PDB file of C-alpha atoms and ligand atoms in Angstrom:
ATOM      1  CA  UNK A 700     -16.137-146.451-237.381  1.00 77.00           C
ATOM      2  CA  UNK A 701     -13.540-148.722-235.860  1.00 86.00           C
ATOM      3  CA  UNK A 702     -14.993-151.691-234.042  1.00 94.00           C
ATOM      4  CA  UNK A 703     -13.107-152.281-230.846  1.00 97.00           C
ATOM      5  CA  UNK A 704     -12.088-155.368-228.963  1.00 98.00           C
ATOM      6  CA  UNK A 705     -12.981-154.859-225.317  1.00 98.00           C
ATOM      7  CA  UNK A 706     -11.583-157.292-222.753  1.00 98.00           C
ATOM      8  CA  UNK A 707     -13.049-157.671-219.280  1.00 98.00           C
ATOM      9  CA  UNK A 708     -11.257-160.032-216.916  1.00 98.00           C
ATOM     10  CA  UNK A 709     -11.717-160.781-213.264  1.00 98.00           C
ATOM     11  CA  UNK A 710     -12.652-163.433-210.710  1.00 98.00           C
ATOM     12  CA  UNK A 711     -15.990-165.240-210.380  1.00 96.00           C
ATOM     13  CA  UNK A 712     -19.088-163.154-209.678  1.00 96.00           C
ATOM     14  CA  UNK A 713     -17.211-159.869-210.024  1.00 96.00           C
ATOM     15  CA  UNK A 714     -19.896-158.507-212.330  1.00 95.00           C
ATOM     16  CA  UNK A 715     -18.111-159.052-215.638  1.00 96.00           C
ATOM     17  CA  UNK A 716     -20.970-160.657-217.506  1.00 95.00           C
ATOM     18  CA  UNK A 717     -23.672-158.282-216.234  1.00 94.00           C
ATOM     19  CA  UNK A 718     -21.554-155.331-217.295  1.00 96.00           C
ATOM     20  CA  UNK A 719     -20.522-156.868-220.604  1.00 96.00           C
ATOM     21  CA  UNK A 720     -24.120-157.677-221.555  1.00 95.00           C
ATOM     22  CA  UNK A 721     -25.302-154.112-220.943  1.00 96.00           C
ATOM     23  CA  UNK A 722     -22.296-152.641-222.765  1.00 96.00           C
ATOM     24  CA  UNK A 723     -22.849-154.943-225.721  1.00 95.00           C
ATOM     25  CA  UNK A 724     -26.445-153.764-225.999  1.00 94.00           C
ATOM     26  CA  UNK A 725     -25.505-150.102-225.723  1.00 95.00           C
ATOM     27  CA  UNK A 726     -22.695-150.365-228.260  1.00 95.00           C
ATOM     28  CA  UNK A 727     -24.389-152.893-230.574  1.00 94.00           C
ATOM     29  CA  UNK A 728     -21.430-155.243-230.098  1.00 96.00           C
ATOM     30  CA  UNK A 729     -21.500-158.971-229.519  1.00 95.00           C
ATOM     31  CA  UNK A 730     -20.827-160.337-226.081  1.00 96.00           C
ATOM     32  CA  UNK A 731     -18.678-163.419-225.634  1.00 96.00           C
ATOM     33  CA  UNK A 732     -18.646-165.184-222.323  1.00 97.00           C
ATOM     34  CA  UNK A 733     -15.482-167.283-222.560  1.00 98.00           C
ATOM     35  CA  UNK A 734     -16.214-168.960-219.219  1.00 98.00           C
ATOM     36  CA  UNK A 735     -19.234-170.570-220.877  1.00 98.00           C
ATOM     37  CA  UNK A 736     -16.876-172.245-223.361  1.00 98.00           C
ATOM     38  CA  UNK A 737     -14.822-173.846-220.574  1.00 98.00           C
ATOM     39  CA  UNK A 738     -18.073-174.853-218.924  1.00 98.00           C
ATOM     40  CA  UNK A 739     -19.203-176.554-222.168  1.00 98.00           C
ATOM     41  CA  UNK A 740     -15.912-178.488-222.314  1.00 98.00           C
ATOM     42  CA  UNK A 741     -16.369-179.545-218.713  1.00 98.00           C
ATOM     43  CA  UNK A 742     -19.896-180.767-219.382  1.00 98.00           C
ATOM     44  CA  UNK A 743     -18.668-182.751-222.370  1.00 98.00           C
ATOM     45  CA  UNK A 744     -16.178-184.666-220.237  1.00 98.00           C
ATOM     46  CA  UNK A 745     -19.050-185.616-217.934  1.00 97.00           C
ATOM     47  CA  UNK A 746     -21.369-186.783-220.705  1.00 97.00           C
ATOM     48  CA  UNK A 747     -18.571-188.711-222.420  1.00 97.00           C
ATOM     49  CA  UNK A 748     -17.222-189.985-219.130  1.00 97.00           C
ATOM     50  CA  UNK A 749     -13.686-188.703-219.699  1.00 98.00           C
ATOM     51  CA  UNK A 750     -11.184-188.513-216.894  1.00 97.00           C
ATOM     52  CA  UNK A 751      -9.370-185.157-216.906  1.00 97.00           C
ATOM     53  CA  UNK A 752      -6.077-186.991-216.457  1.00 97.00           C
ATOM     54  CA  UNK A 753      -6.615-189.039-219.622  1.00 97.00           C
ATOM     55  CA  UNK A 754      -4.818-186.788-222.081  1.00 96.00           C
ATOM     56  CA  UNK A 755      -5.391-189.011-225.077  1.00 97.00           C
ATOM     57  CA  UNK A 756      -9.160-189.152-224.660  1.00 97.00           C
ATOM     58  CA  UNK A 757      -9.246-185.460-223.902  1.00 98.00           C
ATOM     59  CA  UNK A 758      -7.341-184.672-227.105  1.00 98.00           C
ATOM     60  CA  UNK A 759      -9.767-186.801-229.130  1.00 98.00           C
ATOM     61  CA  UNK A 760     -12.695-185.079-227.502  1.00 98.00           C
ATOM     62  CA  UNK A 761     -11.261-181.661-228.366  1.00 98.00           C
ATOM     63  CA  UNK A 762     -10.789-182.666-232.009  1.00 97.00           C
ATOM     64  CA  UNK A 763     -14.485-183.137-232.527  1.00 96.00           C
ATOM     65  CA  UNK A 764     -16.115-180.929-229.907  1.00 97.00           C
ATOM     66  CA  UNK A 765     -18.521-178.287-231.247  1.00 97.00           C
ATOM     67  CA  UNK A 766     -18.942-175.274-228.981  1.00 97.00           C
ATOM     68  CA  UNK A 767     -21.118-172.563-230.480  1.00 96.00           C
ATOM     69  CA  UNK A 768     -22.672-169.359-229.237  1.00 96.00           C
ATOM     70  CA  UNK A 769     -25.843-167.978-230.741  1.00 96.00           C
ATOM     71  CA  UNK A 770     -25.782-164.237-230.147  1.00 91.00           C
ATOM     72  CA  UNK A 771     -28.853-162.464-228.919  1.00 84.00           C
ATOM     73  CA  UNK A 772     -29.274-159.198-227.046  1.00 75.00           C
ATOM     74  CA  UNK A 773     -31.787-161.011-224.868  1.00 78.00           C
ATOM     75  CA  UNK A 774     -29.201-163.539-223.768  1.00 89.00           C
ATOM     76  CA  UNK A 775     -26.764-165.646-225.753  1.00 94.00           C
ATOM     77  CA  UNK A 776     -27.482-169.332-226.141  1.00 97.00           C
ATOM     78  CA  UNK A 777     -24.698-171.875-225.750  1.00 98.00           C
ATOM     79  CA  UNK A 778     -24.647-175.059-227.819  1.00 98.00           C
ATOM     80  CA  UNK A 779     -22.518-178.094-227.151  1.00 98.00           C
ATOM     81  CA  UNK A 780     -22.550-180.527-230.077  1.00 98.00           C
ATOM     82  CA  UNK A 781     -25.823-178.943-231.263  1.00 98.00           C
ATOM     83  CA  UNK A 782     -27.555-179.246-227.894  1.00 98.00           C
ATOM     84  CA  UNK A 783     -28.589-176.130-226.001  1.00 98.00           C
ATOM     85  CA  UNK A 784     -26.729-176.291-222.669  1.00 98.00           C
ATOM     86  CA  UNK A 785     -27.120-172.646-221.594  1.00 97.00           C
ATOM     87  CA  UNK A 786     -28.800-173.489-218.301  1.00 94.00           C
ATOM     88  CA  UNK A 787     -27.081-176.773-217.533  1.00 97.00           C
ATOM     89  CA  UNK A 788     -23.568-175.306-217.562  1.00 97.00           C
ATOM     90  CA  UNK A 789     -24.428-172.878-214.746  1.00 94.00           C
ATOM     91  CA  UNK A 790     -24.960-175.683-212.243  1.00 93.00           C
ATOM     92  CA  UNK A 791     -22.501-176.085-209.370  1.00 91.00           C
ATOM     93  CA  UNK A 792     -20.905-179.355-210.521  1.00 95.00           C
ATOM     94  CA  UNK A 793     -19.973-177.767-213.850  1.00 97.00           C
ATOM     95  CA  UNK A 794     -18.694-174.565-212.222  1.00 96.00           C
ATOM     96  CA  UNK A 795     -16.098-176.558-210.292  1.00 96.00           C
ATOM     97  CA  UNK A 796     -15.220-178.872-213.175  1.00 98.00           C
ATOM     98  CA  UNK A 797     -14.801-175.881-215.521  1.00 98.00           C
ATOM     99  CA  UNK A 798     -12.178-174.398-213.234  1.00 97.00           C
ATOM    100  CA  UNK A 799     -10.403-177.767-213.169  1.00 98.00           C
ATOM    101  CA  UNK A 800     -10.466-178.316-216.922  1.00 98.00           C
ATOM    102  CA  UNK A 801      -9.325-174.721-217.499  1.00 98.00           C
ATOM    103  CA  UNK A 802      -5.914-175.614-216.057  1.00 98.00           C
ATOM    104  CA  UNK A 803      -5.209-178.034-218.937  1.00 98.00           C
ATOM    105  CA  UNK A 804      -3.032-176.704-221.773  1.00 97.00           C
ATOM    106  CA  UNK A 805      -4.651-178.507-224.731  1.00 98.00           C
ATOM    107  CA  UNK A 806      -8.081-177.335-223.612  1.00 98.00           C
ATOM    108  CA  UNK A 807      -6.954-173.717-223.364  1.00 98.00           C
ATOM    109  CA  UNK A 808      -5.212-173.802-226.760  1.00 98.00           C
ATOM    110  CA  UNK A 809      -8.418-174.966-228.428  1.00 97.00           C
ATOM    111  CA  UNK A 810     -10.640-172.441-226.639  1.00 98.00           C
ATOM    112  CA  UNK A 811      -8.254-169.521-227.187  1.00 98.00           C
ATOM    113  CA  UNK A 812      -8.135-170.328-230.943  1.00 97.00           C
ATOM    114  CA  UNK A 813     -11.900-170.271-231.074  1.00 97.00           C
ATOM    115  CA  UNK A 814     -12.084-167.025-229.103  1.00 98.00           C
ATOM    116  CA  UNK A 815      -9.578-165.311-231.386  1.00 98.00           C
ATOM    117  CA  UNK A 816     -11.528-166.364-234.467  1.00 97.00           C
ATOM    118  CA  UNK A 817     -14.762-165.013-233.049  1.00 96.00           C
ATOM    119  CA  UNK A 818     -13.225-161.733-231.924  1.00 96.00           C
ATOM    120  CA  UNK A 819     -10.601-160.890-234.521  1.00 96.00           C
ATOM    121  CA  UNK A 820     -12.756-158.443-236.485  1.00 95.00           C
ATOM    122  CA  UNK A 821     -13.675-156.406-233.436  1.00 97.00           C
ATOM    123  CA  UNK A 822     -17.074-155.248-232.276  1.00 97.00           C
ATOM    124  CA  UNK A 823     -16.789-157.614-229.348  1.00 98.00           C
ATOM    125  CA  UNK A 824     -16.837-157.511-225.604  1.00 98.00           C
ATOM    126  CA  UNK A 825     -15.198-160.625-224.252  1.00 98.00           C
ATOM    127  CA  UNK A 826     -15.094-161.584-220.611  1.00 98.00           C
ATOM    128  CA  UNK A 827     -12.936-164.168-218.891  1.00 98.00           C
ATOM    129  CA  UNK A 828      -9.712-164.626-216.966  1.00 98.00           C
ATOM    130  CA  UNK A 829      -7.031-164.271-219.657  1.00 98.00           C
ATOM    131  CA  UNK A 830      -8.571-162.097-222.360  1.00 98.00           C
ATOM    132  CA  UNK A 831      -6.354-159.076-221.779  1.00 98.00           C
ATOM    133  CA  UNK A 832      -3.240-161.133-221.013  1.00 98.00           C
ATOM    134  CA  UNK A 833      -3.357-164.000-223.533  1.00 98.00           C
ATOM    135  CA  UNK A 834      -6.310-164.045-225.929  1.00 98.00           C
ATOM    136  CA  UNK A 835      -6.143-160.399-227.031  1.00 98.00           C
ATOM    137  CA  UNK A 836      -3.039-158.793-225.519  1.00 98.00           C
ATOM    138  CA  UNK A 837      -3.567-155.945-228.024  1.00 97.00           C
ATOM    139  CA  UNK A 838      -7.227-155.370-227.170  1.00 98.00           C
ATOM    140  CA  UNK A 839      -8.320-151.744-227.586  1.00 97.00           C
ATOM    141  CA  UNK A 840      -9.632-151.654-224.025  1.00 98.00           C
ATOM    142  CA  UNK A 841      -8.886-153.817-221.049  1.00 98.00           C
ATOM    143  CA  UNK A 842     -10.686-153.778-217.740  1.00 98.00           C
ATOM    144  CA  UNK A 843     -10.059-155.876-214.668  1.00 98.00           C
ATOM    145  CA  UNK A 844     -13.046-156.171-212.363  1.00 98.00           C
ATOM    146  CA  UNK A 845     -12.828-157.094-208.734  1.00 98.00           C
ATOM    147  CA  UNK A 846     -15.092-157.003-205.708  1.00 98.00           C
ATOM    148  CA  UNK A 847     -14.597-158.333-202.204  1.00 97.00           C
ATOM    149  CA  UNK A 848     -15.510-161.965-201.749  1.00 98.00           C
ATOM    150  CA  UNK A 849     -18.464-161.358-199.410  1.00 98.00           C
ATOM    151  CA  UNK A 850     -20.070-159.038-201.954  1.00 97.00           C
ATOM    152  CA  UNK A 851     -19.469-161.560-204.722  1.00 97.00           C
ATOM    153  CA  UNK A 852     -20.919-164.422-202.662  1.00 98.00           C
ATOM    154  CA  UNK A 853     -24.030-162.374-201.939  1.00 97.00           C
ATOM    155  CA  UNK A 854     -24.451-161.621-205.651  1.00 96.00           C
ATOM    156  CA  UNK A 855     -24.300-165.321-206.539  1.00 96.00           C
ATOM    157  CA  UNK A 856     -26.690-166.138-203.704  1.00 97.00           C
ATOM    158  CA  UNK A 857     -29.217-163.575-204.937  1.00 96.00           C
ATOM    159  CA  UNK A 858     -28.835-164.750-208.535  1.00 93.00           C
ATOM    160  CA  UNK A 859     -29.712-168.316-207.457  1.00 93.00           C
ATOM    161  CA  UNK A 860     -32.621-167.091-205.339  1.00 96.00           C
ATOM    162  CA  UNK A 861     -34.105-165.347-208.358  1.00 94.00           C
ATOM    163  CA  UNK A 862     -34.088-168.729-210.083  1.00 90.00           C
ATOM    164  CA  UNK A 863     -35.871-170.247-207.079  1.00 94.00           C
ATOM    165  CA  UNK A 864     -32.799-171.898-205.593  1.00 93.00           C
ATOM    166  CA  UNK A 865     -31.835-171.270-201.958  1.00 95.00           C
ATOM    167  CA  UNK A 866     -28.091-171.806-201.460  1.00 96.00           C
ATOM    168  CA  UNK A 867     -25.979-171.780-198.336  1.00 97.00           C
ATOM    169  CA  UNK A 868     -24.165-168.430-198.334  1.00 98.00           C
ATOM    170  CA  UNK A 869     -21.074-169.816-196.572  1.00 98.00           C
ATOM    171  CA  UNK A 870     -20.822-172.572-199.180  1.00 97.00           C
ATOM    172  CA  UNK A 871     -21.080-170.047-201.995  1.00 97.00           C
ATOM    173  CA  UNK A 872     -18.274-168.007-200.442  1.00 98.00           C
ATOM    174  CA  UNK A 873     -16.104-171.087-199.932  1.00 98.00           C
ATOM    175  CA  UNK A 874     -16.616-172.141-203.542  1.00 97.00           C
ATOM    176  CA  UNK A 875     -15.594-168.684-204.788  1.00 98.00           C
ATOM    177  CA  UNK A 876     -12.457-168.688-202.630  1.00 98.00           C
ATOM    178  CA  UNK A 877     -11.553-172.155-203.901  1.00 97.00           C
ATOM    179  CA  UNK A 878     -12.034-171.021-207.497  1.00 97.00           C
ATOM    180  CA  UNK A 879     -10.148-167.710-207.032  1.00 97.00           C
ATOM    181  CA  UNK A 880      -7.266-169.757-205.772  1.00 97.00           C
ATOM    182  CA  UNK A 881      -7.434-172.430-208.476  1.00 97.00           C
ATOM    183  CA  UNK A 882      -7.766-169.835-211.273  1.00 97.00           C
ATOM    184  CA  UNK A 883      -4.968-167.569-210.070  1.00 97.00           C
ATOM    185  CA  UNK A 884      -2.432-170.196-209.084  1.00 97.00           C
ATOM    186  CA  UNK A 885      -2.544-172.330-212.213  1.00 97.00           C
ATOM    187  CA  UNK A 886       0.551-172.455-214.395  1.00 97.00           C
ATOM    188  CA  UNK A 887      -1.049-171.655-217.748  1.00 97.00           C
ATOM    189  CA  UNK A 888      -2.774-168.305-218.252  1.00 97.00           C
ATOM    190  CA  UNK A 889      -3.583-167.641-214.620  1.00 97.00           C
ATOM    191  CA  UNK A 890      -6.135-165.037-213.648  1.00 97.00           C
ATOM    192  CA  UNK A 891      -4.232-161.787-213.282  1.00 96.00           C
ATOM    193  CA  UNK A 892      -4.554-158.173-214.246  1.00 98.00           C
ATOM    194  CA  UNK A 893      -2.756-157.229-217.461  1.00 98.00           C
ATOM    195  CA  UNK A 894      -0.398-154.391-216.592  1.00 98.00           C
ATOM    196  CA  UNK A 895      -2.306-152.087-218.932  1.00 97.00           C
ATOM    197  CA  UNK A 896      -5.805-153.111-217.776  1.00 98.00           C
ATOM    198  CA  UNK A 897      -7.881-150.537-215.935  1.00 97.00           C
ATOM    199  CA  UNK A 898      -8.842-151.908-212.521  1.00 97.00           C
ATOM    200  CA  UNK A 899     -12.423-151.511-211.331  1.00 97.00           C
ATOM    201  CA  UNK A 900     -13.372-152.436-207.790  1.00 97.00           C
ATOM    202  CA  UNK A 901     -17.143-152.494-207.924  1.00 96.00           C
ATOM    203  CA  UNK A 902     -17.833-153.626-204.341  1.00 96.00           C
ATOM    204  CA  UNK A 903     -19.590-150.311-203.771  1.00 95.00           C
ATOM    205  CA  UNK A 904     -20.681-149.426-207.275  1.00 95.00           C
ATOM    206  CA  UNK A 905     -24.069-149.948-208.845  1.00 95.00           C
ATOM    207  CA  UNK A 906     -24.248-151.738-212.187  1.00 95.00           C
ATOM    208  CA  UNK A 907     -25.125-148.456-213.882  1.00 95.00           C
ATOM    209  CA  UNK A 908     -22.091-146.754-212.296  1.00 96.00           C
ATOM    210  CA  UNK A 909     -19.663-149.394-213.497  1.00 95.00           C
ATOM    211  CA  UNK A 910     -21.135-149.379-217.000  1.00 97.00           C
ATOM    212  CA  UNK A 911     -20.866-145.583-217.117  1.00 97.00           C
ATOM    213  CA  UNK A 912     -17.259-145.749-215.896  1.00 97.00           C
ATOM    214  CA  UNK A 913     -16.322-148.011-218.809  1.00 97.00           C
ATOM    215  CA  UNK A 914     -18.268-145.982-221.380  1.00 96.00           C
ATOM    216  CA  UNK A 915     -16.497-142.866-220.120  1.00 96.00           C
ATOM    217  CA  UNK A 916     -13.083-144.476-220.613  1.00 95.00           C
ATOM    218  CA  UNK A 917     -14.018-145.475-224.155  1.00 93.00           C
ATOM    219  CA  UNK A 918     -15.280-141.991-224.919  1.00 91.00           C
ATOM    220  CA  UNK A 919     -12.123-140.373-223.509  1.00 90.00           C
ATOM    221  CA  UNK A 920      -9.964-142.425-225.841  1.00 82.00           C
ATOM    222  CA  UNK A 921     -12.159-141.637-228.843  1.00 72.00           C
ATOM    223  CA  UNK A 922     -12.026-137.905-228.028  1.00 74.00           C
ATOM    224  CA  UNK A 923      -8.230-138.044-227.897  1.00 73.00           C
ATOM    225  CA  UNK A 924      -7.983-139.401-231.452  1.00 64.00           C
TER     226      UNK A 924
HETATM  227  O1  LIG B1996     -19.352-166.710-214.253  1.00 81.39           O
HETATM  228  P1  LIG B1996     -18.206-167.056-213.353  1.00 81.39           P
HETATM  229  O2  LIG B1996     -17.348-165.876-213.124  1.00 81.39           O
HETATM  230  O3  LIG B1996     -18.614-167.763-212.126  1.00 81.39           O
HETATM  231  O4  LIG B1996     -17.308-168.120-214.102  1.00 81.39           O
HETATM  232  P2  LIG B1996     -17.031-168.238-215.644  1.00 81.39           P
HETATM  233  O5  LIG B1996     -16.589-166.922-216.181  1.00 81.39           O
HETATM  234  O6  LIG B1996     -18.188-168.890-216.298  1.00 81.39           O
HETATM  235  O7  LIG B1996     -15.754-169.215-215.699  1.00 81.39           O
HETATM  236  C1  LIG B1996     -15.791-170.552-215.274  1.00 81.39           C
HETATM  237  C2  LIG B1996     -14.356-171.053-215.137  1.00 81.39           C
HETATM  238  O8  LIG B1996     -13.743-171.089-216.421  1.00 81.39           O
HETATM  239  C3  LIG B1996     -13.441-170.152-214.300  1.00 81.39           C
HETATM  240  O9  LIG B1996     -13.444-170.487-212.944  1.00 81.39           O
HETATM  241  C4  LIG B1996     -12.074-170.360-214.940  1.00 81.39           C
HETATM  242  O10 LIG B1996     -11.380-171.411-214.354  1.00 81.39           O
HETATM  243  C5  LIG B1996     -12.384-170.717-216.364  1.00 81.39           C
HETATM  244  N1  LIG B1996     -12.086-169.648-217.318  1.00 81.39           N
HETATM  245  C6  LIG B1996     -10.790-169.509-217.757  1.00 81.39           C
HETATM  246  O11 LIG B1996      -9.902-170.203-217.313  1.00 81.39           O
HETATM  247  N2  LIG B1996     -10.486-168.590-218.708  1.00 81.39           N
HETATM  248  C7  LIG B1996     -11.428-167.789-219.210  1.00 81.39           C
HETATM  249  N3  LIG B1996     -11.092-166.922-220.164  1.00 81.39           N
HETATM  250  C8  LIG B1996     -12.745-167.892-218.749  1.00 81.39           C
HETATM  251  C9  LIG B1996     -13.056-168.821-217.789  1.00 81.39           C
END
């Protein structure tokens, strides 16, 4: 049976990764969180003390950087130069830096290459900002997830609380607005819906409902063939 490439794009905390993880389990596909790759790059500039404006150093860093994902249905693990950084890259300083580094052309070229290599044989669900527009413009399925910013901020707040961290809800909302803006206004591969991506506003949907919606779309296409 044909193994599809499924692209899910959308802004921060719009439910892409939660949905993608469940879908991957149900379909026995691998899940690739491309945001994690930009986060790993961001962390590397911190550990190697590289200024984002220093193109030469950045290029050298990209030549030797090792970003790897170990796939597991119980949660992928992210490795940066052989060190497990899965948890570290979710911290607030990296979230902001990832959005900054993701505006830089040489960084995107390297990450997009990597993403294409991982996904080219199909059987993947990839989430990000530019999967349906740039990485896999011919993906078999494209979805664009959105939710209003208050809902998204509350989701992030609850996620942190589960990990024992109490955040300021206004700050979380401000950070999301800043990132929405930075990600959609950048020159290279800005966050935007591919014209052929199916939009999903999940502000008032449960996780199960949005997963079912996607599965239904996939089934409809299969039935047509
Ligand atoms: O999980 P969350 O939605 O908060 O963010 P993420 O998906 O981990 O992405 C972190 C940052 O990486 C985003 O704010 C984008 O600037 C960037 N990114 C990107 O430019 N292109 C992608 N395909 C994925 C992420």
